mmCIF file of C-alpha atoms in Angstrom:
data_model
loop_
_atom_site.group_PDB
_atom_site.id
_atom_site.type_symbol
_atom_site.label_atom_id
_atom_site.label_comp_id
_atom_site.label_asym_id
_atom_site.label_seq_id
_atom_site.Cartn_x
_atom_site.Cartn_y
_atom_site.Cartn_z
ATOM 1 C CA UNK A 292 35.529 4.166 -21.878
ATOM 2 C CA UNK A 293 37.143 0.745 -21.270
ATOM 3 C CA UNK A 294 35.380 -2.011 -23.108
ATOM 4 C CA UNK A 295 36.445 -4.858 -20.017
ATOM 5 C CA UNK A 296 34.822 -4.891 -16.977
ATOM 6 C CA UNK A 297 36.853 -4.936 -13.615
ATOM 7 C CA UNK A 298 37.154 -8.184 -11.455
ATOM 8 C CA UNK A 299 34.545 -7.000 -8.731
ATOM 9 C CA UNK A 300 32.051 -5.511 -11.658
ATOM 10 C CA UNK A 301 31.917 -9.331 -13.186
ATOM 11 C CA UNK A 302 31.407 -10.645 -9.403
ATOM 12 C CA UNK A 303 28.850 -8.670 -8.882
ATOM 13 C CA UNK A 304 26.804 -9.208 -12.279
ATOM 14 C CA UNK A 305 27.439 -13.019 -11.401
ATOM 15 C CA UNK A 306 25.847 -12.283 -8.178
ATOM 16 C CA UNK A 307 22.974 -10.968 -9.665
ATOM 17 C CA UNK A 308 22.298 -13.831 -12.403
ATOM 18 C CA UNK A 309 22.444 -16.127 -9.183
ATOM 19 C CA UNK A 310 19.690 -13.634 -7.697
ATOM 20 C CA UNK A 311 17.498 -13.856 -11.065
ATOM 21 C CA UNK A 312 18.197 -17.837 -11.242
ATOM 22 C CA UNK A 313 16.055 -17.589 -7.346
ATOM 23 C CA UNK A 314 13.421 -15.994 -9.344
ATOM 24 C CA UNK A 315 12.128 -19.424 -10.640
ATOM 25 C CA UNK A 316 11.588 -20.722 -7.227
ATOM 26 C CA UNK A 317 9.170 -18.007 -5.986
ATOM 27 C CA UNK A 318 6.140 -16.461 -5.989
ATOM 28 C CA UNK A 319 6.735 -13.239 -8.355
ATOM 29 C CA UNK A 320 3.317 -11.113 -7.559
ATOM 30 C CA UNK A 321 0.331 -12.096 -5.122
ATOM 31 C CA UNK A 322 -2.439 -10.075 -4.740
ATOM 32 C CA UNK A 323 -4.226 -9.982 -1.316
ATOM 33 C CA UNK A 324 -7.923 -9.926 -0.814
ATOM 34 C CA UNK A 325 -9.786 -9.110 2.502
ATOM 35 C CA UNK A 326 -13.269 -9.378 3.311
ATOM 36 C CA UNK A 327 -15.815 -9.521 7.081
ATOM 37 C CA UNK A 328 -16.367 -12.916 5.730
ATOM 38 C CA UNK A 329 -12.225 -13.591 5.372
ATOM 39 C CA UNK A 330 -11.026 -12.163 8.614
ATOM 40 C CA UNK A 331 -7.785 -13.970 7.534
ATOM 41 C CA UNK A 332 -7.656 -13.103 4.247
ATOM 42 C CA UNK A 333 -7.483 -15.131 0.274
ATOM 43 C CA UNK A 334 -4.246 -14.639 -1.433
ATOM 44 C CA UNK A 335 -3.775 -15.093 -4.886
ATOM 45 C CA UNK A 336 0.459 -15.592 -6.272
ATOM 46 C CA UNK A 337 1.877 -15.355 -9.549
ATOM 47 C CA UNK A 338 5.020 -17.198 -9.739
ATOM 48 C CA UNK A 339 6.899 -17.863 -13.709
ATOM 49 C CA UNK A 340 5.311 -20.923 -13.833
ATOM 50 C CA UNK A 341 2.005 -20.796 -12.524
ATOM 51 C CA UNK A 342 -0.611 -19.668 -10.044
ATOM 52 C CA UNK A 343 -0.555 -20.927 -6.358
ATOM 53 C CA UNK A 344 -2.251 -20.249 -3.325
ATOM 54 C CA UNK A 345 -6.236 -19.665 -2.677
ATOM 55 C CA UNK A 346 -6.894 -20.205 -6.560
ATOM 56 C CA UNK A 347 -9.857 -22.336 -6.187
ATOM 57 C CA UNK A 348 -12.032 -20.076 -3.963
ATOM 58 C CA UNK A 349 -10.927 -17.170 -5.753
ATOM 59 C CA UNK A 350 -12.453 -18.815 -8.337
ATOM 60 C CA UNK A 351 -15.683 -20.208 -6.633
ATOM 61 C CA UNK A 352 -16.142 -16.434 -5.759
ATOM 62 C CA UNK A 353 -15.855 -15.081 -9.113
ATOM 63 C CA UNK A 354 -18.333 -17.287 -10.359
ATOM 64 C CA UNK A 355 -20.774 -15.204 -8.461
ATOM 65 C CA UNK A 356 -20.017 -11.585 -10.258
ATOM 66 C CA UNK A 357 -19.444 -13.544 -13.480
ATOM 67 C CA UNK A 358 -15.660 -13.063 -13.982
ATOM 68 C CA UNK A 359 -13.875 -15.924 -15.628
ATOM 69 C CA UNK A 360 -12.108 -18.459 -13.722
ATOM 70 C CA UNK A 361 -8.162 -18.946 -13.733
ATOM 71 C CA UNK A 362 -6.181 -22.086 -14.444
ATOM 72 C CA UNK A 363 -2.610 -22.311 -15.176
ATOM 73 C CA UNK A 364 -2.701 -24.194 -18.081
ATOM 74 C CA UNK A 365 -4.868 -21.244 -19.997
ATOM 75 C CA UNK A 366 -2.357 -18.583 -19.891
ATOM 76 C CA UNK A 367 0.938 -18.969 -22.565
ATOM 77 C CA UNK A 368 2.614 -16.802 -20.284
ATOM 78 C CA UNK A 369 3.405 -19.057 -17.852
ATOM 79 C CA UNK A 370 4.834 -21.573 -20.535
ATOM 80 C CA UNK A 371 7.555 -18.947 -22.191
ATOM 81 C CA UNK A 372 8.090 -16.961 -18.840
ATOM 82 C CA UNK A 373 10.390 -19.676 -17.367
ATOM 83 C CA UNK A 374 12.521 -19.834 -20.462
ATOM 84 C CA UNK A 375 12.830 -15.717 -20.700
ATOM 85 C CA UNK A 376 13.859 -15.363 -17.037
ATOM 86 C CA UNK A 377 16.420 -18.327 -17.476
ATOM 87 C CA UNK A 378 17.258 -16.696 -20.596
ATOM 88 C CA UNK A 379 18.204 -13.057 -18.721
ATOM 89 C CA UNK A 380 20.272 -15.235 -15.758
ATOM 90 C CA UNK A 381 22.309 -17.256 -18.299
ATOM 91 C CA UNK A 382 23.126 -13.979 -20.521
ATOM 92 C CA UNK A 383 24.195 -12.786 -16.860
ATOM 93 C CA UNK A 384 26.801 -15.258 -16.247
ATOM 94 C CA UNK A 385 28.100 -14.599 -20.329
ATOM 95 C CA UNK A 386 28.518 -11.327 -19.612
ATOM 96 C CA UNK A 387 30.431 -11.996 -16.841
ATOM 97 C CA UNK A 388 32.300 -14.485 -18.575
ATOM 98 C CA UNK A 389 33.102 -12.805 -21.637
ATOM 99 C CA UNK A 390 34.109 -9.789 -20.347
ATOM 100 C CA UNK A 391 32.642 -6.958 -22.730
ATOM 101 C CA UNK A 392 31.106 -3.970 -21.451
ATOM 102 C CA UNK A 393 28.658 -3.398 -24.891
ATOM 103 C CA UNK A 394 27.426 -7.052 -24.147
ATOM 104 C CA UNK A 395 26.443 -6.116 -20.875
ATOM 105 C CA UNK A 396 24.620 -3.086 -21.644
ATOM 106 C CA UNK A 397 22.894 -4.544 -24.116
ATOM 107 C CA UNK A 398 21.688 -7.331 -21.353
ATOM 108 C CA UNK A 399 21.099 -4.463 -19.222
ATOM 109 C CA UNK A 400 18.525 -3.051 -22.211
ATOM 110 C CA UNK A 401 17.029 -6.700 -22.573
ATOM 111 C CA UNK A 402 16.614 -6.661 -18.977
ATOM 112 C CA UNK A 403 14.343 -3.212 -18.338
ATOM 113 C CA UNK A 404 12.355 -4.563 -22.430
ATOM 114 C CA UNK A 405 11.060 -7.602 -20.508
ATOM 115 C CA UNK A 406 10.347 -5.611 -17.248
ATOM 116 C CA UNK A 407 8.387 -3.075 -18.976
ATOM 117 C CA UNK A 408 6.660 -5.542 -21.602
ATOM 118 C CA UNK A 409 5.536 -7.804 -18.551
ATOM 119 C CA UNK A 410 3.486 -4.926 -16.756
ATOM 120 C CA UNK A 411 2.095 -4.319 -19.723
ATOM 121 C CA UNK A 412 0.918 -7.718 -20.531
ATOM 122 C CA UNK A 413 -0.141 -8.031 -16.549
ATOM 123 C CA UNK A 414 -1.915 -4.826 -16.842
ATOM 124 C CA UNK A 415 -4.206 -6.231 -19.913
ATOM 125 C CA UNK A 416 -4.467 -9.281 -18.196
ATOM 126 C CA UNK A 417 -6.029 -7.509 -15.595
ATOM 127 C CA UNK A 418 -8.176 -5.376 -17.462
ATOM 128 C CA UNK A 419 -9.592 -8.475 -19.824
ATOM 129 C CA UNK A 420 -10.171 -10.107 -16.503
ATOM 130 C CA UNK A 421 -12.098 -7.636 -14.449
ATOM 131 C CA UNK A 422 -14.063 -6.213 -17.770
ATOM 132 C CA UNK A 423 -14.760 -9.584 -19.338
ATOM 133 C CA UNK A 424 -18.117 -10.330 -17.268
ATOM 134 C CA UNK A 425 -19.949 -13.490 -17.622
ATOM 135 C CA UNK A 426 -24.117 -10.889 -18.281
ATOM 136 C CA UNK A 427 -25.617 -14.558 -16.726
ATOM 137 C CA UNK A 428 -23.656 -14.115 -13.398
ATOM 138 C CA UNK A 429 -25.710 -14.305 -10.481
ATOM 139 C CA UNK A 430 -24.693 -11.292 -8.891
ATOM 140 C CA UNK A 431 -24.812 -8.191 -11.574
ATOM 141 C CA UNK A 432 -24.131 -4.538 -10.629
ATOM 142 C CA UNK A 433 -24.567 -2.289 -13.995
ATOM 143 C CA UNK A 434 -21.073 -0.468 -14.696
ATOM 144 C CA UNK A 435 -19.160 -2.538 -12.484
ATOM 145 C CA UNK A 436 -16.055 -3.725 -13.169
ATOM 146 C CA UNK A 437 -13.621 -6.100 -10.966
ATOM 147 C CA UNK A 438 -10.566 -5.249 -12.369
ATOM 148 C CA UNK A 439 -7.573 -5.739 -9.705
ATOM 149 C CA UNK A 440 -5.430 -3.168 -9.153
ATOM 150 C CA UNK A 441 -1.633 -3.355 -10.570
ATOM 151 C CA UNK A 442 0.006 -1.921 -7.682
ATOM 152 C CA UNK A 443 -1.366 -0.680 -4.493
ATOM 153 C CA UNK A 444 -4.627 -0.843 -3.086
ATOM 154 C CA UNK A 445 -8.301 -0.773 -4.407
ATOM 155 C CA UNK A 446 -12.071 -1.887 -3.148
ATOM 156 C CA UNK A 447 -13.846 -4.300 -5.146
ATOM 157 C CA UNK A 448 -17.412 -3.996 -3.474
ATOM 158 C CA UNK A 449 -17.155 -5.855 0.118
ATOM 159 C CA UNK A 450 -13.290 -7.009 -1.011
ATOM 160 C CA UNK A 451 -10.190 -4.964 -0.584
ATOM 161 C CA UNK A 452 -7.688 -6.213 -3.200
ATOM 162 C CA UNK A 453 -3.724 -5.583 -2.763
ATOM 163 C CA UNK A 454 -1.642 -6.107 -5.324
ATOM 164 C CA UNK A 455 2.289 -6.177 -4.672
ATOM 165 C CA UNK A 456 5.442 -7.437 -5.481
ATOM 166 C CA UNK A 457 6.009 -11.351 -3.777
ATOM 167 C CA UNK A 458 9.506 -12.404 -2.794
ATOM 168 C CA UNK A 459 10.392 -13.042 -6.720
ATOM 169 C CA UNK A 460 9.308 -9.551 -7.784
ATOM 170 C CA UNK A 461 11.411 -8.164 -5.065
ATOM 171 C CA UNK A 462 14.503 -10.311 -6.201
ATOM 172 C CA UNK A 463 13.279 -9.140 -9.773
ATOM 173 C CA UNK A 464 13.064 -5.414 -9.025
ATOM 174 C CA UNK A 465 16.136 -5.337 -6.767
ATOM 175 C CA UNK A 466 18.531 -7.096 -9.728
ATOM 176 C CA UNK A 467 17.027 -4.335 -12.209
ATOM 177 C CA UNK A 468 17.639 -1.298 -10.064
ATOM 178 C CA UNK A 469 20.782 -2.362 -9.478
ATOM 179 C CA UNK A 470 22.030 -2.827 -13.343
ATOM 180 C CA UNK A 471 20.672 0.359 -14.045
ATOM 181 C CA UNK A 472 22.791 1.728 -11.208
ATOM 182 C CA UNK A 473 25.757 -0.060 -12.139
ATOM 183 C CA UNK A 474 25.462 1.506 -15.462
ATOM 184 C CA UNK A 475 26.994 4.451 -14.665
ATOM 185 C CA UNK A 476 29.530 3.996 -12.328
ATOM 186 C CA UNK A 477 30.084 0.632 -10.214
ATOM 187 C CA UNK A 478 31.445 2.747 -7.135
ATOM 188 C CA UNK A 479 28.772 5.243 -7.288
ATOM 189 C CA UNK A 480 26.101 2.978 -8.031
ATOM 190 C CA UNK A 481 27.367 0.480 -4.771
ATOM 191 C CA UNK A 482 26.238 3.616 -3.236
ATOM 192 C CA UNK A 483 23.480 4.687 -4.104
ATOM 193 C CA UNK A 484 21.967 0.701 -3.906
ATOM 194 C CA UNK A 485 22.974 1.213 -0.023
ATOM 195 C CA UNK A 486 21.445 4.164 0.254
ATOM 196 C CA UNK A 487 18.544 3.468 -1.172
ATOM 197 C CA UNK A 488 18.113 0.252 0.422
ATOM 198 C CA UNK A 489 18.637 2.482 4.253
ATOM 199 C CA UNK A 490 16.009 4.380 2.509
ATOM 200 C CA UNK A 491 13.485 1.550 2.189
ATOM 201 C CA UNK A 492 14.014 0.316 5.083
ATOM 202 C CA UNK A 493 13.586 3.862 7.087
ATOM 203 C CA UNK A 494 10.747 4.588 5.061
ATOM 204 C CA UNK A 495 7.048 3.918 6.699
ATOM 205 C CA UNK A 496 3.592 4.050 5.704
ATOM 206 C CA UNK A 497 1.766 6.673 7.467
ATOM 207 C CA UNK A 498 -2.069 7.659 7.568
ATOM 208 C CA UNK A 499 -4.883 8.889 4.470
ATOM 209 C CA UNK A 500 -6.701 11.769 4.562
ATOM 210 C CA UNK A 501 -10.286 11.178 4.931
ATOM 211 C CA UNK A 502 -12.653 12.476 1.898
ATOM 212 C CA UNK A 503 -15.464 13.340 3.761
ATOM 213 C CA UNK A 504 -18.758 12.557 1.994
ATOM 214 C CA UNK A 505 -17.111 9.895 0.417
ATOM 215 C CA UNK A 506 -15.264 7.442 3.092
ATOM 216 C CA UNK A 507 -17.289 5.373 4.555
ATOM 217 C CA UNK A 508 -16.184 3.650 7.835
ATOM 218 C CA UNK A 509 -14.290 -0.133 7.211
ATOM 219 C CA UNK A 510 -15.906 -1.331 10.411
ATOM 220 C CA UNK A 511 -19.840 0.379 10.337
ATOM 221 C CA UNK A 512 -20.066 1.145 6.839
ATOM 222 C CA UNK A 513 -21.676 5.139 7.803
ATOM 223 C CA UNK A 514 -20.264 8.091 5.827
ATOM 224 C CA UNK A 515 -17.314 10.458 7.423
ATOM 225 C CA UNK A 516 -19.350 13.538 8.794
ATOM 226 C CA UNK A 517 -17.989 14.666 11.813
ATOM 227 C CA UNK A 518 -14.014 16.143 11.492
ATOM 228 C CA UNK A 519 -13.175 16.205 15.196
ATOM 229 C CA UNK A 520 -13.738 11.883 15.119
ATOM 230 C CA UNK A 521 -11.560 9.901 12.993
ATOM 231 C CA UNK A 522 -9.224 6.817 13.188
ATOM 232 C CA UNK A 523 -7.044 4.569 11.070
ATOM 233 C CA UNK A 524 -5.389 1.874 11.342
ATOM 234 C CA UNK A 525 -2.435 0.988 8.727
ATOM 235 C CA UNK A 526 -1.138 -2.450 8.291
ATOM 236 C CA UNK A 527 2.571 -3.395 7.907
ATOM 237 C CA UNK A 528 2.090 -3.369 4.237
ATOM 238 C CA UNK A 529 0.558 0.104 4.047
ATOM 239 C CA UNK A 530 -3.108 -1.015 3.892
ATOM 240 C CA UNK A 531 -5.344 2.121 5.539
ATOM 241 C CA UNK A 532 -8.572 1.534 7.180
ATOM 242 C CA UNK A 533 -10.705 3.880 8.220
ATOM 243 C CA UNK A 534 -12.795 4.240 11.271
ATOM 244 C CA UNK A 535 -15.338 7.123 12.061
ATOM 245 C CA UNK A 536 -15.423 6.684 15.968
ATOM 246 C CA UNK A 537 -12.624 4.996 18.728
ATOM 247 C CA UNK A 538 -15.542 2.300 19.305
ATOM 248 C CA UNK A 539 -15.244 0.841 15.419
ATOM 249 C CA UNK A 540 -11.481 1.113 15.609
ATOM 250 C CA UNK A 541 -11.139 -1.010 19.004
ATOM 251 C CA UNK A 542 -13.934 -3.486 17.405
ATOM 252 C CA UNK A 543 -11.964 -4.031 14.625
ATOM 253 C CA UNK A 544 -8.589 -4.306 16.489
ATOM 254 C CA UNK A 545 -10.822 -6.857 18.661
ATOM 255 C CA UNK A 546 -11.846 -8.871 15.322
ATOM 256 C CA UNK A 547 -8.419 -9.123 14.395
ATOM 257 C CA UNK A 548 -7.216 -10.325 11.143
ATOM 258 C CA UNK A 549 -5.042 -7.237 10.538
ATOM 259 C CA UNK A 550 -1.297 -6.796 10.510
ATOM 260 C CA UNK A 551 -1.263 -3.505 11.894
ATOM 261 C CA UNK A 552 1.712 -1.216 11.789
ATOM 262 C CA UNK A 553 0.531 2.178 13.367
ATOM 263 C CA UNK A 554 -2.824 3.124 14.443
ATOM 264 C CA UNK A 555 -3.583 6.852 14.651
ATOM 265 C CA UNK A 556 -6.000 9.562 15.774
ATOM 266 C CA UNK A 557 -7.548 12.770 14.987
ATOM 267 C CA UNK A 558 -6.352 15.490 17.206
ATOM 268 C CA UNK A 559 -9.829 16.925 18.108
ATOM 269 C CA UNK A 560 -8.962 20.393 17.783
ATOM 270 C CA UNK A 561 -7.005 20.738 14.910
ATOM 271 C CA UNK A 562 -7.789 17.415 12.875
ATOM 272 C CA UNK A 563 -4.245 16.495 12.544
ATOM 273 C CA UNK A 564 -3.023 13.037 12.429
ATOM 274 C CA UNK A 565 -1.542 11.783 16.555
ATOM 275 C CA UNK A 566 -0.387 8.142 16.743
ATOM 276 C CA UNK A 567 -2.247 6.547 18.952
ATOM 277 C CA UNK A 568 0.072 5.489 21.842
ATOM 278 C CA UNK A 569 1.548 9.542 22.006
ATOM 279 C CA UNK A 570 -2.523 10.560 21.805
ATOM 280 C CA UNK A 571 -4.215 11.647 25.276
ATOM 281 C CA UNK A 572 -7.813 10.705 25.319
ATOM 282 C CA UNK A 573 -10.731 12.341 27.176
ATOM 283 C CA UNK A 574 -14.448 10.376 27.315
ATOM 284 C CA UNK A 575 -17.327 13.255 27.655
ATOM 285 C CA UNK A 576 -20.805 12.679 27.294
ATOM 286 C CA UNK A 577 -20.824 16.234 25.835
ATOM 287 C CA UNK A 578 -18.798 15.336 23.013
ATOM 288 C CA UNK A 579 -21.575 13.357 20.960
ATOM 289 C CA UNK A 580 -19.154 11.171 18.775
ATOM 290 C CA UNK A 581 -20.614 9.528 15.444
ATOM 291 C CA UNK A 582 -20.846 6.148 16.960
ATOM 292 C CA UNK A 583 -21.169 6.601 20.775
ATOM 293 C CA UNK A 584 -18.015 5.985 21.889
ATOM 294 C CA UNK A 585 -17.597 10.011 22.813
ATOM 295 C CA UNK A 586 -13.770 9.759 23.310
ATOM 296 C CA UNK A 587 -11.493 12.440 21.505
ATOM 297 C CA UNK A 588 -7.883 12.686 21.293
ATOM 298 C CA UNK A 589 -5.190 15.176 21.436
ATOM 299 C CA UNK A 590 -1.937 15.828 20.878
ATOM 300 C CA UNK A 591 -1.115 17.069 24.245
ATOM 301 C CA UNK A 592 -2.256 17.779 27.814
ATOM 302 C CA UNK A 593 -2.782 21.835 26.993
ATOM 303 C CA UNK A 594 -4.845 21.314 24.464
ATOM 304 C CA UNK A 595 -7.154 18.804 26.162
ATOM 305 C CA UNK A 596 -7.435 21.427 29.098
ATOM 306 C CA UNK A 597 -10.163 23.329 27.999
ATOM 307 C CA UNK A 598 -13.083 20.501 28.426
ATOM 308 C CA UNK A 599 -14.249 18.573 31.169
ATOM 309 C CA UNK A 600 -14.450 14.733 31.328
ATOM 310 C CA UNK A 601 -12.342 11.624 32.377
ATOM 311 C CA UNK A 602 -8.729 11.611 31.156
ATOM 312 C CA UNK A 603 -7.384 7.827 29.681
ATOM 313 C CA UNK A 604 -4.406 6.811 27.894
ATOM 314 C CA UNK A 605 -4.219 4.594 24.987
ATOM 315 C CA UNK A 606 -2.864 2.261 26.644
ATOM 316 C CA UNK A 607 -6.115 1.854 29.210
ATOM 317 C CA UNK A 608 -7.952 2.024 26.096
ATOM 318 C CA UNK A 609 -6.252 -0.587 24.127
ATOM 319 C CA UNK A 610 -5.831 -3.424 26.879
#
């Protein structure tokens, strides 16, 4: 193995300490939270060197459940985490300087330590956070805890928390996939960044099955019952609510506040997922939906043939 790196190699790891140098400037992790009474939403971001956005009334809120507040100034993270990620982007440009393949496998090891170690350390912040109750709090529910979810999406009684990557943790995650590609082989892993970029890009978030007896409509709060009903819509960030009848989904779509990617429907014969717009809809009295609305959808024209009623398209529906 040769111990130099080619010319295009070094311009590339330069490149990428540049990218981690951008990390400073923005938000690393945010975490969204959505509630009736926040039709537009609170979002809380972690950048290196502190906590922006709706910080204060996250923190007015918390005071209610007893969970402690957050300042800036309390957490030593946010002191040394400037330093380490300007640390990792200056080793970047030595590498590339210096020209020694060992030197950049070892920054490539550094790199993935600090990665790993700072989910770690998020993850226990988290769980101190949402564990750590204040027992005076106004609002107590016995063997409740609050703790935020580290990735992905969770329900924290009438809040919806979603926790993902911000611009920074994108520019984070994208430099560290692509060292460990680059690793290997610098052809092969130009590749397989492409490709897996085209990947991300093609990739979309599609609809949940619905647990019945345990779902409970976002828009009326009743229980799943019926399997012939259903509706979801998913926002651009993958975000799936739930709706028991077409009358909650359109009300929510009505109240707004959602980013929505898809919506879909149950076929009414066979309970499989239809996106909306390809759906054909039929509104029967007979039908006796959960919430009144007593439309049902189906894939196709043959399948709807066998009941009576007034055929609509989504898009009569929807306008």
């Amino acid at each position: 193995m040769q111990r130099k790196l080619s010319t295009r190699f070094r311009a590339v790891i330069f490149m990428l300490s540049l990218a981690m140098v951008a990390v400073l400037y923005f938000p690393i992790w945010k975490i969204e939270l959505a509630a009736p009474q926040y039709p537009e939403g609170l979002t809380l971001k972690i950048a290196a060197n502190g906590l922006r956005g709706d910080v204060d009334i996250v923190n007015g809120l918390n005071h209610y459940i007893g969970m402690q507040t957050l300042h800036t100034e309390d957490f030593i993270e946010f002191k040394v985490l400037p330093f380490i990620i300007g640390g990792l982007a200056l080793l970047g440009f030595v590498v590339a300087v210096m020209n020694n393949r060992k030197l950049y496998y070892a920054w490539v090891a550094l790199f993935l330590l600090v990665a790993i170690v700072s989910m770690v350390d998020f993850y226990r912040w988290e769980y101190n956070y949402g564990h750590n109750l204040n027992p005076e709090a106004p609002i107590r529910v016995p063997g409740m805890a609050y703790q935020p979810p580290l990735l992905g999406y969770k329900q924290l009684l009438n809040f919806g928390a979603y926790s993902i990557p911000d611009i920074g943790g994108w520019i984070f995650i994208g430099v560290g996939a692509a060292l460990v590609l680059l690793s290997f082989k610098f052809k092969k892993g130009f590749f397989l960044i492409g490709g897996l970029m085209l990947g991300l890009q093609s990739c979309s978030s599609g609809p949940a099955p619905i647990k019945y007896g345990q779902d409970a409509c976002d828009f009326c709060k009743m229980g799943f019952s019926d399997k012939r009903f259903g509706a979801e819509i998913v926002t651009k960030k993958g975000k799936v609510f739930k709706y028991d009848d077409v009358h909650c989904l359109l009300a929510a779509v009505k109240a707004g506040g959602q980013e929505i990617g898809g919506i879909y429907l149950l076929d009414f014969t066979d309970g499989q997922w239809i996106k909306a717009e390809e759906s054909r809809l039929l509104h029967s009295t007979s039908f006796h939906s959960p919430m009144g609305s007593d439309i049902a959808a189906f894939a196709d024209s043959v399948k709807m043939k066998s009941f009576n009623g007034e055929s609509l398209t989504w898009k009569e529906l929807y306008r």
